[in-house]
Amino acid sequence: MESAPSPAPLQRRRFLTRISVALSAAIGAVLSVPVVGFLLAPLMQREPRVWRPVGGVDQFKVGETVSVRFEDASPLPWAGATARTAAWLRREDESRFTAYSVHCTHLGCPVRWISDAKLFLCPCHGGVYYADGTVSAGPPPRPLPTYPVRVRRGQVEIQTSPIPIA
Amino acid sequence: MLDTLLGWIDDRSGLITATRRVLQHPVPPRTGWWYVFGSATGLAFLLQVATGIALATAYVPSSGQAYDSLRFISEQALLGRFLRGMHYFGASAMVLLIGIHVSRTYLMAAYKFPRELNWLTGAVLLLLTLALAFTGQLLRWDQTAVWSVIVGAAQAGRMPIVGEQIARFILAGDTLGGATLSRFFAFHVFFIPALVFLLIGVHLLLVLRHGISERPKAGEPVDPATYRRRYDELLQREGVPFWPDAAWRDVVFGAAMVSTVALLAVIVGPPDLGPPPDPSILEAYPRPDWYFLWYFAVLAMAPQHLETIIIVAGPLVFGALLLLVPMFNKGERSVRRRPMAALLVVFIWTMILVFWVAGERADWSPDFDAAPLPAQVVRSTDPTIVAGAKLFHDKGCEFCHAVAGYGGKRGPDLTDVAARMSPDQITGRITNGGPNMPAYVRVLTSEETAAIVAFLNTRR
């Protein structure tokens, strides 16, 4: 018959358990920290804001609202068509332009400018905005946001912005 | 010879004996056709894995090229159209079957003692299935997909405090772009399926550990003190081997399910690819696939002040309810003694169906393609009335209001508006608008308003 284990092997066993658990945790941390960090990286990075030309001043008629397209601030080489963004650009007078976001403030769907009715309409849930971007009907909680616009050397330029989120 | 080989494999691995023990474990008698939906959901998942692997060998998970690779799969690759169809209808089957399976286990209270963890692992599998359905719809990287990502991010953005961060996580940055699709692809094909495999394994281990629940009988409540003994006695008295006494129904139903999916893949085919994924094309009308169409309708029809609460709290409440179900783990299982449970299931399915039909019709969407009113509808040669009818179309009234079947359904039908409103009332409504109508004083001249009113005044 064996006697009860003496204290020495018990202590040894407890030590081995602790060191094994600690080493396993270390392995887990070495694997998970970079993986999770890599996935969360887009939250830390802010893209620069850059000015993108969208056409010569003379292309736009005073009082008219047209869609213009431009490229995102720092598109990845494989982004293809997804790097493009649009805005609704209106020439207010000789020198002033306004660029409205195309994203409905309800849930981000693309609003359309209906020139005869002078309204922006959203196809998804029927949001409607007046020509100045204020809400006239439907679910949108806020007016259409605007992009900064400027005129440089005869070119109209729009400053890129993140997709407006709540 | 073969017996010797099999004997050797079993001696060294133990796999054959273990499999036989699993297949022939005793199950309660007379389980019947209600018990086939769990295995059918699992089979639909395996179908998704098989067709998904095939599709992944040709799909290019790059924001710029995925669309072209999908066109290649759909139009040129041998069997590509069929496999896309299988994957689409397989996904539909999986969503539908897991919905029926969870309803069945709830109605029969199979989640009660000792099967609470069976329910909880199943609840997580339900959420993961919906996550697969959403990410999968986005991998069909066309115009609708990119706008769905943006709409998804906008919904997440309603969340207080963390909303913007979650939205940026979904978009993979400030805007939609090159990084967006690769991440959805990785989640759809690696991360979520790995979790699903793991949880299906645990779910099946639990099914073996506690046995398949017997058909509930009114007047035989579950008592944790005696349930296990009574279940064991039932098995000893009347138990039948799972294979083939119960399993044959799973196989027959599974075969019918796979054949249906394959037939639909051949006859109907996969959903068409829309226009390319270019966010600068604004002629877009993004709608979710059928399994989320009802939620699309909820968001359109929710009162404005409740909307953020629904978007944020709705999924949380749904998740919490799923987790709370197994707290009620004792008592009657029979649905005859649990009328509220039956009512709840009927209520949820009816609600989904009603909202689904509403989403299919989408009456709240303006009809951008409304045709100008033809002369036989205008029924007048009076120049003011004719001009009013033209303005009714040109100024966008017709996007939301129908006259004699022409136009949208967002606002009231105006076919006989003059019978219920005076010209002054019509003028007031056009000028000042309403809760869901723009104030046209900012759009129309007084002559134009007068012409439209003259036209509408002939509608009776």
XYZ file of C-alpha atoms in Angstrom, chain B residues 11 57 123 247 305 336 385 406:
8
model
C -9.119 -1.961 -33.195
C -12.094 28.641 -55.943
C -29.738 30.217 -30.142
C -33.086 8.524 -38.836
C -39.413 58.769 -32.614
C -51.883 22.513 -24.951
C -56.239 71.490 -66.564
C -50.655 55.979 -62.518
